[in-house]
């Protein structure tokens, strides 16, 4: 099975010439990078989105016929594109998914009969048949959000202008089935800002399995504070009156209804007496007789699973998850409702994320141990087998496993431990789609049977002579892994890549960090060419996962509760002190760099330990947590109205005058996530304190500043900043 179609190979480049210009150019040095890998309902076709050799950010839809073993481009995005600008709502949805820079086809969906696919392109919808024909379904200026095909394939649905539209596929124009609203603050079928950005819920409507009902969320964002967000571009400035729920302020008023897809009666779901809640998830039972709704309290210490009668909207609590003391509930998509009425469920109730089987009111634990289940991959209900990924064998390298519901203690590993593995599965749990990589192998993907045996490569992506990374393989530096003890004795994992050097040579360090919750930086996966270019420039690349990071259990995460910017800084300090003991490190040239939460960490680290770091780079930093949104911030810090103390000590504005080391501040001027006010407040404070610093602002760029030329400019700016401030490599030796 070929890993890529015939295409021009990468231009030859001399060994060792890996620079930032080549890192961000096309073709991607990672090689083939498919997205959205799916199997057709009958399992014959494998489809995926593949980026182009000549444009790494443009994706087309490809199909592989497992019977004929032939690849072909099913939909050419260039032929469907109209050049029409995306609506602001779709731009923001893509930003929530961190795919704002991608072009062409970014998502698609198989029809239930396996005869075609729903393909959105530039705000309009198309139906692509397997014979290569494509039929346009919509052609409007407004754009269609959250498009979907109903489970049995009779209907197409989408959101337009705050209303949910439904129509029979191939028949008359879809019509709005939700009632008209007089206020433009009311939205049907959408996910509100925090649902998209923080909760992980991307839609606001859910089809029943038999196409007879739709559960539809309605939210009114009138209670939410309005902030004026400026998107400062190169040739002008747009302002948006954005409803942004700042920590401690009101969220949207949300409700849930069940309605008929062709209009008519609708009933409201009873979500309880408490209105200030989060609608976390909604799912239908496989037989369509019950709607399951996850309701989370504002404090995020309680999660109720509600069982709803779709005919009446009446609800009852099926079970409840409650957080450990001084902790919170982590939401998850790792669950599956089964045809027999039971549920495979993920919970951290024993201190680690594990799988449980909920049946007839009983919650039976399936996995146990001081390790984390990271993803529920699939369930083969006929065979009674559950497939999942976990850190059971190595906290730095997830593997694919299977267990039998009848004998869950016998866990079988299905993947190669030499790789970091993730996986997907068809809905029947019969075929695995495994993705893997390691320190020297870019991402690969393959089809496997339920025993883990590889059936065929999807993308072998071997670094052969034609691979884009081949010219640089000889100079590729391996990652080194190790542990240090944190200030409280906790074991902390680090990852380091250092240049090849002569005996006695010392190197500066680019100390990268994120530091925030729900992220694990240190793993054994392929990390791409960027850090190798930094190493080729003469720097050591170093990173450390501090307390508060993901995949180490509740006790490892919990120390940041009501204390952001404390233990993370202490643990990163231990990392810097460890670096200074190494004979190949220039102890006077350790620069710290991070983005978003990592940018916040840069500022906290420079304030806490003047002189420990030679310089700091802060990208898109949060500087005042009361400027960030409710769901994320209050989860860890509490409500600033009732608990102001954690906010007072966690910000970076008041202590900005303590920064004495060189600082480069970077921000996109159209950032709607960490809004630019975070940086402007810091800028004003540092200027008022006469604290020198440098700044690089990017007009039109959002939270993810990037693009082939923009990324090149960004990294050239970082390197130039380090050189100007004496943190560049030299020939210092013992």
mmCIF file of C-alpha atoms in Angstrom, residues 1-368:
data_model
loop_
_atom_site.group_PDB
_atom_site.id
_atom_site.type_symbol
_atom_site.label_atom_id
_atom_site.label_comp_id
_atom_site.label_asym_id
_atom_site.label_seq_id
_atom_site.Cartn_x
_atom_site.Cartn_y
_atom_site.Cartn_z
ATOM 1 C CA UNK A 1 0.000 0.000 0.000
ATOM 2 C CA UNK A 2 1.763 3.144 -1.168
ATOM 3 C CA UNK A 3 2.297 5.836 1.441
ATOM 4 C CA UNK A 4 1.834 8.694 -1.018
ATOM 5 C CA UNK A 5 0.772 9.276 -4.626
ATOM 6 C CA UNK A 6 3.270 9.898 -7.371
ATOM 7 C CA UNK A 7 4.595 13.391 -6.869
ATOM 8 C CA UNK A 8 7.808 15.338 -7.363
ATOM 9 C CA UNK A 9 10.337 14.507 -4.684
ATOM 10 C CA UNK A 10 11.743 17.188 -2.411
ATOM 11 C CA UNK A 11 14.519 19.293 -3.905
ATOM 12 C CA UNK A 12 17.950 17.993 -3.010
ATOM 13 C CA UNK A 13 19.583 19.849 -0.143
ATOM 14 C CA UNK A 14 23.040 19.360 1.258
ATOM 15 C CA UNK A 15 23.331 17.591 4.584
ATOM 16 C CA UNK A 16 23.378 19.974 7.519
ATOM 17 C CA UNK A 17 21.637 22.889 5.807
ATOM 18 C CA UNK A 18 18.479 22.624 7.913
ATOM 19 C CA UNK A 19 17.386 26.179 8.567
ATOM 20 C CA UNK A 20 14.097 27.841 9.455
ATOM 21 C CA UNK A 21 13.293 28.692 5.840
ATOM 22 C CA UNK A 22 13.292 24.998 4.940
ATOM 23 C CA UNK A 23 11.473 23.985 8.132
ATOM 24 C CA UNK A 24 8.373 25.987 7.180
ATOM 25 C CA UNK A 25 8.505 25.506 3.386
ATOM 26 C CA UNK A 26 6.714 22.877 1.310
ATOM 27 C CA UNK A 27 6.786 19.925 1.132
ATOM 28 C CA UNK A 28 6.595 19.288 4.848
ATOM 29 C CA UNK A 29 9.714 17.716 6.320
ATOM 30 C CA UNK A 30 7.406 15.411 8.292
ATOM 31 C CA UNK A 31 6.512 13.739 5.001
ATOM 32 C CA UNK A 32 3.018 12.475 4.342
ATOM 33 C CA UNK A 33 0.696 13.909 6.974
ATOM 34 C CA UNK A 34 -2.852 12.580 6.446
ATOM 35 C CA UNK A 35 -5.709 13.927 8.540
ATOM 36 C CA UNK A 36 -9.239 12.658 9.119
ATOM 37 C CA UNK A 37 -8.593 8.989 8.345
ATOM 38 C CA UNK A 38 -11.913 7.101 8.112
ATOM 39 C CA UNK A 39 -13.344 3.838 6.857
ATOM 40 C CA UNK A 40 -16.494 3.702 4.746
ATOM 41 C CA UNK A 41 -19.525 2.098 6.425
ATOM 42 C CA UNK A 42 -18.910 -1.188 4.584
ATOM 43 C CA UNK A 43 -15.180 -1.067 5.294
ATOM 44 C CA UNK A 44 -14.147 -1.208 1.619
ATOM 45 C CA UNK A 45 -12.815 2.327 1.280
ATOM 46 C CA UNK A 46 -10.337 4.180 3.417
ATOM 47 C CA UNK A 47 -10.496 7.939 3.054
ATOM 48 C CA UNK A 48 -8.261 10.696 4.326
ATOM 49 C CA UNK A 49 -7.268 14.296 3.858
ATOM 50 C CA UNK A 50 -3.803 14.652 2.343
ATOM 51 C CA UNK A 51 -1.802 17.844 2.095
ATOM 52 C CA UNK A 52 -0.061 18.785 -1.106
ATOM 53 C CA UNK A 53 3.610 18.542 -1.940
ATOM 54 C CA UNK A 54 3.538 22.125 -3.188
ATOM 55 C CA UNK A 55 1.358 23.549 -0.406
ATOM 56 C CA UNK A 56 1.633 21.852 2.977
ATOM 57 C CA UNK A 57 -1.456 23.691 4.296
ATOM 58 C CA UNK A 58 -3.895 22.729 1.509
ATOM 59 C CA UNK A 59 -5.748 19.419 1.875
ATOM 60 C CA UNK A 60 -7.651 17.311 -0.653
ATOM 61 C CA UNK A 61 -9.836 14.234 -0.117
ATOM 62 C CA UNK A 62 -8.264 10.921 -1.139
ATOM 63 C CA UNK A 63 -9.729 7.413 -1.201
ATOM 64 C CA UNK A 64 -8.107 3.988 -1.123
ATOM 65 C CA UNK A 65 -10.015 0.980 -2.446
ATOM 66 C CA UNK A 66 -9.027 -1.948 -0.229
ATOM 67 C CA UNK A 67 -10.179 -4.434 -2.887
ATOM 68 C CA UNK A 68 -8.264 -3.020 -5.865
ATOM 69 C CA UNK A 69 -5.486 -1.445 -3.728
ATOM 70 C CA UNK A 70 -5.765 1.771 -5.738
ATOM 71 C CA UNK A 71 -5.416 5.341 -4.460
ATOM 72 C CA UNK A 72 -7.177 8.251 -6.117
ATOM 73 C CA UNK A 73 -8.003 11.843 -5.353
ATOM 74 C CA UNK A 74 -11.724 11.839 -4.723
ATOM 75 C CA UNK A 75 -12.211 15.596 -4.336
ATOM 76 C CA UNK A 76 -9.813 18.292 -5.541
ATOM 77 C CA UNK A 77 -10.300 21.263 -3.213
ATOM 78 C CA UNK A 78 -9.130 23.720 -5.876
ATOM 79 C CA UNK A 79 -11.960 22.718 -8.203
ATOM 80 C CA UNK A 80 -14.612 23.313 -5.551
ATOM 81 C CA UNK A 81 -13.216 26.468 -4.015
ATOM 82 C CA UNK A 82 -14.858 29.740 -4.920
ATOM 83 C CA UNK A 83 -12.347 31.989 -3.192
ATOM 84 C CA UNK A 84 -15.144 33.289 -0.982
ATOM 85 C CA UNK A 85 -13.973 34.430 2.434
ATOM 86 C CA UNK A 86 -15.083 32.344 5.383
ATOM 87 C CA UNK A 87 -17.638 33.817 7.736
ATOM 88 C CA UNK A 88 -16.294 35.172 11.015
ATOM 89 C CA UNK A 89 -18.127 32.370 12.852
ATOM 90 C CA UNK A 90 -16.401 29.660 10.809
ATOM 91 C CA UNK A 91 -13.026 31.366 11.170
ATOM 92 C CA UNK A 92 -13.483 31.319 14.931
ATOM 93 C CA UNK A 93 -14.598 27.675 14.899
ATOM 94 C CA UNK A 94 -11.442 26.771 13.018
ATOM 95 C CA UNK A 95 -9.392 28.767 15.477
ATOM 96 C CA UNK A 96 -10.990 26.763 18.303
ATOM 97 C CA UNK A 97 -9.810 23.596 16.526
ATOM 98 C CA UNK A 98 -6.336 25.087 15.921
ATOM 99 C CA UNK A 99 -6.704 24.611 12.159
ATOM 100 C CA UNK A 100 -7.098 28.265 11.243
ATOM 101 C CA UNK A 101 -4.160 28.159 8.818
ATOM 102 C CA UNK A 102 -5.404 25.123 6.847
ATOM 103 C CA UNK A 103 -6.973 25.457 3.408
ATOM 104 C CA UNK A 104 -9.071 23.312 1.129
ATOM 105 C CA UNK A 105 -10.986 20.458 2.763
ATOM 106 C CA UNK A 106 -10.615 20.306 6.541
ATOM 107 C CA UNK A 107 -13.449 17.893 7.383
ATOM 108 C CA UNK A 108 -15.874 15.469 5.719
ATOM 109 C CA UNK A 109 -18.434 12.793 6.609
ATOM 110 C CA UNK A 110 -19.458 9.477 5.050
ATOM 111 C CA UNK A 111 -23.100 8.931 4.127
ATOM 112 C CA UNK A 112 -24.736 6.005 5.922
ATOM 113 C CA UNK A 113 -25.139 3.986 2.709
ATOM 114 C CA UNK A 114 -21.458 4.357 1.854
ATOM 115 C CA UNK A 115 -22.256 5.759 -1.582
ATOM 116 C CA UNK A 116 -20.914 9.251 -0.991
ATOM 117 C CA UNK A 117 -19.562 11.857 1.383
ATOM 118 C CA UNK A 118 -20.557 15.280 2.679
ATOM 119 C CA UNK A 119 -17.707 17.694 1.953
ATOM 120 C CA UNK A 120 -17.733 21.301 3.220
ATOM 121 C CA UNK A 121 -15.473 23.700 1.315
ATOM 122 C CA UNK A 122 -15.180 27.425 2.015
ATOM 123 C CA UNK A 123 -18.498 27.651 3.832
ATOM 124 C CA UNK A 124 -20.607 25.694 1.334
ATOM 125 C CA UNK A 125 -21.604 22.031 1.265
ATOM 126 C CA UNK A 126 -20.990 19.432 -1.458
ATOM 127 C CA UNK A 127 -21.929 15.781 -1.900
ATOM 128 C CA UNK A 128 -19.135 13.704 -3.438
ATOM 129 C CA UNK A 129 -20.078 10.352 -4.956
ATOM 130 C CA UNK A 130 -17.621 7.490 -5.320
ATOM 131 C CA UNK A 131 -17.690 7.808 -9.112
ATOM 132 C CA UNK A 132 -15.931 11.163 -8.768
ATOM 133 C CA UNK A 133 -18.972 13.372 -9.365
ATOM 134 C CA UNK A 134 -19.582 16.240 -6.958
ATOM 135 C CA UNK A 135 -22.917 17.985 -6.392
ATOM 136 C CA UNK A 136 -23.150 21.376 -4.692
ATOM 137 C CA UNK A 137 -25.771 21.376 -1.917
ATOM 138 C CA UNK A 138 -25.567 25.015 -0.793
ATOM 139 C CA UNK A 139 -24.364 28.246 -2.335
ATOM 140 C CA UNK A 140 -24.769 31.154 0.069
ATOM 141 C CA UNK A 141 -22.772 34.078 1.366
ATOM 142 C CA UNK A 142 -23.672 33.274 4.971
ATOM 143 C CA UNK A 143 -21.874 29.953 5.206
ATOM 144 C CA UNK A 144 -23.015 26.747 6.858
ATOM 145 C CA UNK A 145 -21.716 25.757 10.302
ATOM 146 C CA UNK A 146 -21.666 22.288 11.887
ATOM 147 C CA UNK A 147 -22.850 20.405 8.786
ATOM 148 C CA UNK A 148 -23.935 16.795 9.282
ATOM 149 C CA UNK A 149 -25.694 13.920 7.599
ATOM 150 C CA UNK A 150 -28.335 12.172 9.671
ATOM 151 C CA UNK A 151 -27.367 8.649 10.868
ATOM 152 C CA UNK A 152 -29.523 6.916 8.259
ATOM 153 C CA UNK A 153 -28.560 9.365 5.545
ATOM 154 C CA UNK A 154 -31.983 10.831 4.795
ATOM 155 C CA UNK A 155 -31.216 14.402 5.828
ATOM 156 C CA UNK A 156 -28.522 17.033 5.679
ATOM 157 C CA UNK A 157 -28.402 19.595 8.480
ATOM 158 C CA UNK A 158 -26.409 22.703 9.330
ATOM 159 C CA UNK A 159 -26.547 25.978 11.233
ATOM 160 C CA UNK A 160 -26.962 29.272 9.424
ATOM 161 C CA UNK A 161 -27.520 32.679 11.010
ATOM 162 C CA UNK A 162 -28.224 31.172 14.414
ATOM 163 C CA UNK A 163 -30.898 28.718 13.196
ATOM 164 C CA UNK A 164 -30.772 24.976 12.557
ATOM 165 C CA UNK A 165 -31.622 24.006 8.968
ATOM 166 C CA UNK A 166 -32.655 20.513 7.864
ATOM 167 C CA UNK A 167 -33.518 19.150 4.430
ATOM 168 C CA UNK A 168 -33.833 15.805 2.708
ATOM 169 C CA UNK A 169 -30.591 14.965 0.968
ATOM 170 C CA UNK A 170 -30.944 15.687 -2.734
ATOM 171 C CA UNK A 171 -34.443 17.114 -2.376
ATOM 172 C CA UNK A 172 -35.720 20.623 -1.682
ATOM 173 C CA UNK A 173 -33.665 23.403 -0.150
ATOM 174 C CA UNK A 174 -33.162 22.858 3.619
ATOM 175 C CA UNK A 175 -35.355 25.002 5.856
ATOM 176 C CA UNK A 176 -35.000 26.297 9.400
ATOM 177 C CA UNK A 177 -36.709 23.986 11.894
ATOM 178 C CA UNK A 178 -35.972 26.137 14.937
ATOM 179 C CA UNK A 179 -38.274 29.050 15.766
ATOM 180 C CA UNK A 180 -37.334 32.556 14.620
ATOM 181 C CA UNK A 181 -35.770 34.772 17.273
ATOM 182 C CA UNK A 182 -35.922 38.535 17.546
ATOM 183 C CA UNK A 183 -32.643 38.840 19.450
ATOM 184 C CA UNK A 184 -29.358 38.244 17.642
ATOM 185 C CA UNK A 185 -27.918 36.925 20.899
ATOM 186 C CA UNK A 186 -29.918 33.694 20.595
ATOM 187 C CA UNK A 187 -28.344 30.736 18.791
ATOM 188 C CA UNK A 188 -29.756 27.310 17.984
ATOM 189 C CA UNK A 189 -27.626 24.257 17.210
ATOM 190 C CA UNK A 190 -24.287 25.904 17.967
ATOM 191 C CA UNK A 191 -21.744 25.485 20.722
ATOM 192 C CA UNK A 192 -21.045 28.606 22.744
ATOM 193 C CA UNK A 193 -17.521 30.028 23.065
ATOM 194 C CA UNK A 194 -16.440 28.108 26.167
ATOM 195 C CA UNK A 195 -18.012 24.892 24.858
ATOM 196 C CA UNK A 196 -15.813 25.110 21.772
ATOM 197 C CA UNK A 197 -12.671 26.467 23.395
ATOM 198 C CA UNK A 198 -12.625 24.689 26.753
ATOM 199 C CA UNK A 199 -15.326 22.020 27.090
ATOM 200 C CA UNK A 200 -14.497 20.166 23.880
ATOM 201 C CA UNK A 201 -18.072 20.279 22.584
ATOM 202 C CA UNK A 202 -18.041 21.467 18.971
ATOM 203 C CA UNK A 203 -21.717 21.279 18.068
ATOM 204 C CA UNK A 204 -25.095 22.148 19.533
ATOM 205 C CA UNK A 205 -27.319 19.463 17.978
ATOM 206 C CA UNK A 206 -27.463 15.669 17.948
ATOM 207 C CA UNK A 207 -29.432 13.340 15.636
ATOM 208 C CA UNK A 208 -31.201 10.297 17.057
ATOM 209 C CA UNK A 209 -30.019 6.987 15.494
ATOM 210 C CA UNK A 210 -33.270 6.489 13.553
ATOM 211 C CA UNK A 211 -33.436 10.040 12.080
ATOM 212 C CA UNK A 212 -36.741 10.752 13.862
ATOM 213 C CA UNK A 213 -35.541 13.314 16.428
ATOM 214 C CA UNK A 214 -32.887 15.932 16.992
ATOM 215 C CA UNK A 215 -31.701 17.222 20.343
ATOM 216 C CA UNK A 216 -30.938 20.910 19.867
ATOM 217 C CA UNK A 217 -29.244 23.309 22.243
ATOM 218 C CA UNK A 218 -30.457 26.895 22.453
ATOM 219 C CA UNK A 219 -28.283 29.509 24.108
ATOM 220 C CA UNK A 220 -28.766 33.183 24.708
ATOM 221 C CA UNK A 221 -25.510 35.070 25.171
ATOM 222 C CA UNK A 222 -27.210 38.290 26.279
ATOM 223 C CA UNK A 223 -25.983 37.791 29.883
ATOM 224 C CA UNK A 224 -22.374 37.468 28.707
ATOM 225 C CA UNK A 225 -20.139 40.522 28.935
ATOM 226 C CA UNK A 226 -19.353 42.256 25.678
ATOM 227 C CA UNK A 227 -15.712 43.033 24.971
ATOM 228 C CA UNK A 228 -14.491 45.007 22.017
ATOM 229 C CA UNK A 229 -11.937 42.852 20.245
ATOM 230 C CA UNK A 230 -9.761 44.604 17.731
ATOM 231 C CA UNK A 231 -8.364 42.587 14.836
ATOM 232 C CA UNK A 232 -5.515 44.821 13.771
ATOM 233 C CA UNK A 233 -4.432 43.985 10.247
ATOM 234 C CA UNK A 234 -1.753 45.273 7.930
ATOM 235 C CA UNK A 235 -4.131 47.583 6.079
ATOM 236 C CA UNK A 236 -6.769 48.386 8.644
ATOM 237 C CA UNK A 237 -8.455 47.423 11.850
ATOM 238 C CA UNK A 238 -11.728 45.602 12.347
ATOM 239 C CA UNK A 239 -13.481 45.670 15.677
ATOM 240 C CA UNK A 240 -15.797 42.953 16.934
ATOM 241 C CA UNK A 241 -18.233 43.233 19.795
ATOM 242 C CA UNK A 242 -17.490 39.782 21.123
ATOM 243 C CA UNK A 243 -19.428 38.074 23.874
ATOM 244 C CA UNK A 244 -16.564 36.823 26.038
ATOM 245 C CA UNK A 245 -17.327 35.289 29.466
ATOM 246 C CA UNK A 246 -14.537 36.681 31.627
ATOM 247 C CA UNK A 247 -13.799 34.712 34.791
ATOM 248 C CA UNK A 248 -16.348 35.591 37.449
ATOM 249 C CA UNK A 249 -18.935 36.955 35.007
ATOM 250 C CA UNK A 250 -22.119 35.457 33.581
ATOM 251 C CA UNK A 251 -22.172 32.583 31.127
ATOM 252 C CA UNK A 252 -24.790 32.015 28.442
ATOM 253 C CA UNK A 253 -28.318 31.009 29.369
ATOM 254 C CA UNK A 254 -28.566 27.505 27.940
ATOM 255 C CA UNK A 255 -31.472 25.138 27.290
ATOM 256 C CA UNK A 256 -31.920 21.856 25.440
ATOM 257 C CA UNK A 257 -34.875 20.732 23.326
ATOM 258 C CA UNK A 258 -35.886 17.587 21.457
ATOM 259 C CA UNK A 259 -37.670 18.220 18.163
ATOM 260 C CA UNK A 260 -38.890 16.635 14.963
ATOM 261 C CA UNK A 261 -36.515 17.131 11.992
ATOM 262 C CA UNK A 262 -39.367 18.088 9.688
ATOM 263 C CA UNK A 263 -40.911 20.582 12.089
ATOM 264 C CA UNK A 264 -43.720 20.284 14.547
ATOM 265 C CA UNK A 265 -43.635 19.483 18.227
ATOM 266 C CA UNK A 266 -40.647 20.076 20.445
ATOM 267 C CA UNK A 267 -40.152 19.445 24.145
ATOM 268 C CA UNK A 268 -37.721 21.070 26.544
ATOM 269 C CA UNK A 269 -35.297 18.850 28.437
ATOM 270 C CA UNK A 270 -35.334 19.186 32.204
ATOM 271 C CA UNK A 271 -31.750 20.201 33.042
ATOM 272 C CA UNK A 272 -32.589 20.830 36.695
ATOM 273 C CA UNK A 273 -33.381 23.854 38.809
ATOM 274 C CA UNK A 274 -29.856 25.271 38.751
ATOM 275 C CA UNK A 275 -29.481 27.468 35.665
ATOM 276 C CA UNK A 276 -25.785 28.356 36.036
ATOM 277 C CA UNK A 277 -24.491 25.074 34.618
ATOM 278 C CA UNK A 278 -22.498 23.748 31.694
ATOM 279 C CA UNK A 279 -24.050 21.477 29.079
ATOM 280 C CA UNK A 280 -20.994 19.273 28.666
ATOM 281 C CA UNK A 281 -22.126 16.439 26.375
ATOM 282 C CA UNK A 282 -25.269 14.936 24.809
ATOM 283 C CA UNK A 283 -25.602 11.437 23.334
ATOM 284 C CA UNK A 284 -28.377 9.156 22.172
ATOM 285 C CA UNK A 285 -28.726 5.551 23.282
ATOM 286 C CA UNK A 286 -28.139 3.156 20.362
ATOM 287 C CA UNK A 287 -31.870 2.355 20.257
ATOM 288 C CA UNK A 288 -32.837 6.046 20.329
ATOM 289 C CA UNK A 289 -35.141 5.616 23.312
ATOM 290 C CA UNK A 290 -33.017 7.653 25.728
ATOM 291 C CA UNK A 291 -31.055 10.872 25.444
ATOM 292 C CA UNK A 292 -28.081 11.081 27.791
ATOM 293 C CA UNK A 293 -26.928 14.515 28.935
ATOM 294 C CA UNK A 294 -23.840 15.381 30.989
ATOM 295 C CA UNK A 295 -24.484 18.355 33.280
ATOM 296 C CA UNK A 296 -21.532 20.022 35.009
ATOM 297 C CA UNK A 297 -21.864 22.537 37.834
ATOM 298 C CA UNK A 298 -20.278 25.986 37.586
ATOM 299 C CA UNK A 299 -17.581 25.028 40.108
ATOM 300 C CA UNK A 300 -16.699 21.942 38.004
ATOM 301 C CA UNK A 301 -16.649 19.704 41.070
ATOM 302 C CA UNK A 302 -19.713 17.659 40.064
ATOM 303 C CA UNK A 303 -20.807 15.961 36.846
ATOM 304 C CA UNK A 304 -24.266 14.382 36.561
ATOM 305 C CA UNK A 305 -25.168 11.903 33.864
ATOM 306 C CA UNK A 306 -28.841 12.506 33.093
ATOM 307 C CA UNK A 307 -31.111 9.989 31.376
ATOM 308 C CA UNK A 308 -33.793 11.891 29.433
ATOM 309 C CA UNK A 309 -37.104 10.674 28.023
ATOM 310 C CA UNK A 310 -37.117 12.291 24.554
ATOM 311 C CA UNK A 311 -40.910 12.215 24.362
ATOM 312 C CA UNK A 312 -41.448 14.316 27.491
ATOM 313 C CA UNK A 313 -38.067 15.888 28.314
ATOM 314 C CA UNK A 314 -38.203 14.409 31.832
ATOM 315 C CA UNK A 315 -34.786 13.560 33.252
ATOM 316 C CA UNK A 316 -33.274 11.569 36.087
ATOM 317 C CA UNK A 317 -29.725 11.278 37.401
ATOM 318 C CA UNK A 318 -28.147 8.030 36.269
ATOM 319 C CA UNK A 319 -24.923 8.538 38.250
ATOM 320 C CA UNK A 320 -22.677 11.359 39.485
ATOM 321 C CA UNK A 321 -18.948 12.035 39.369
ATOM 322 C CA UNK A 322 -17.511 14.210 42.145
ATOM 323 C CA UNK A 323 -14.006 15.618 42.263
ATOM 324 C CA UNK A 324 -11.408 14.752 44.866
ATOM 325 C CA UNK A 325 -10.840 17.423 47.561
ATOM 326 C CA UNK A 326 -9.077 20.502 46.200
ATOM 327 C CA UNK A 327 -9.477 19.298 42.634
ATOM 328 C CA UNK A 328 -11.872 19.397 39.696
ATOM 329 C CA UNK A 329 -13.692 17.176 37.186
ATOM 330 C CA UNK A 330 -11.853 16.582 33.904
ATOM 331 C CA UNK A 331 -14.360 16.185 31.075
ATOM 332 C CA UNK A 332 -13.796 13.392 28.581
ATOM 333 C CA UNK A 333 -14.954 11.861 25.310
ATOM 334 C CA UNK A 334 -13.774 8.434 26.454
ATOM 335 C CA UNK A 335 -17.121 6.706 26.862
ATOM 336 C CA UNK A 336 -19.454 4.554 24.778
ATOM 337 C CA UNK A 337 -23.122 3.629 25.201
ATOM 338 C CA UNK A 338 -23.667 -0.009 24.234
ATOM 339 C CA UNK A 339 -26.623 -1.715 22.596
ATOM 340 C CA UNK A 340 -27.453 -3.674 25.763
ATOM 341 C CA UNK A 341 -28.072 -0.406 27.619
ATOM 342 C CA UNK A 342 -24.777 -0.379 29.514
ATOM 343 C CA UNK A 343 -21.952 2.139 29.280
ATOM 344 C CA UNK A 344 -18.159 2.052 29.045
ATOM 345 C CA UNK A 345 -17.088 5.073 31.088
ATOM 346 C CA UNK A 346 -13.808 6.871 31.909
ATOM 347 C CA UNK A 347 -13.306 8.281 35.388
ATOM 348 C CA UNK A 348 -10.545 9.527 37.692
ATOM 349 C CA UNK A 349 -12.455 8.475 40.803
ATOM 350 C CA UNK A 350 -9.545 6.304 42.046
ATOM 351 C CA UNK A 351 -6.923 8.997 41.345
ATOM 352 C CA UNK A 352 -6.029 7.875 37.812
ATOM 353 C CA UNK A 353 -8.012 7.880 34.590
ATOM 354 C CA UNK A 354 -9.463 4.389 34.140
ATOM 355 C CA UNK A 355 -12.285 2.586 32.365
ATOM 356 C CA UNK A 356 -15.444 1.373 34.089
ATOM 357 C CA UNK A 357 -18.473 -0.624 32.974
ATOM 358 C CA UNK A 358 -21.759 0.890 34.182
ATOM 359 C CA UNK A 359 -24.634 -1.572 34.028
ATOM 360 C CA UNK A 360 -27.889 -1.871 35.996
ATOM 361 C CA UNK A 361 -26.785 0.831 38.431
ATOM 362 C CA UNK A 362 -23.408 -0.810 39.133
ATOM 363 C CA UNK A 363 -20.059 0.812 38.247
ATOM 364 C CA UNK A 364 -17.474 -1.973 37.750
ATOM 365 C CA UNK A 365 -13.840 -0.946 37.324
ATOM 366 C CA UNK A 366 -12.166 -2.486 34.252
ATOM 367 C CA UNK A 367 -8.627 -1.076 34.456
ATOM 368 C CA UNK A 368 -6.592 -0.156 37.500
#
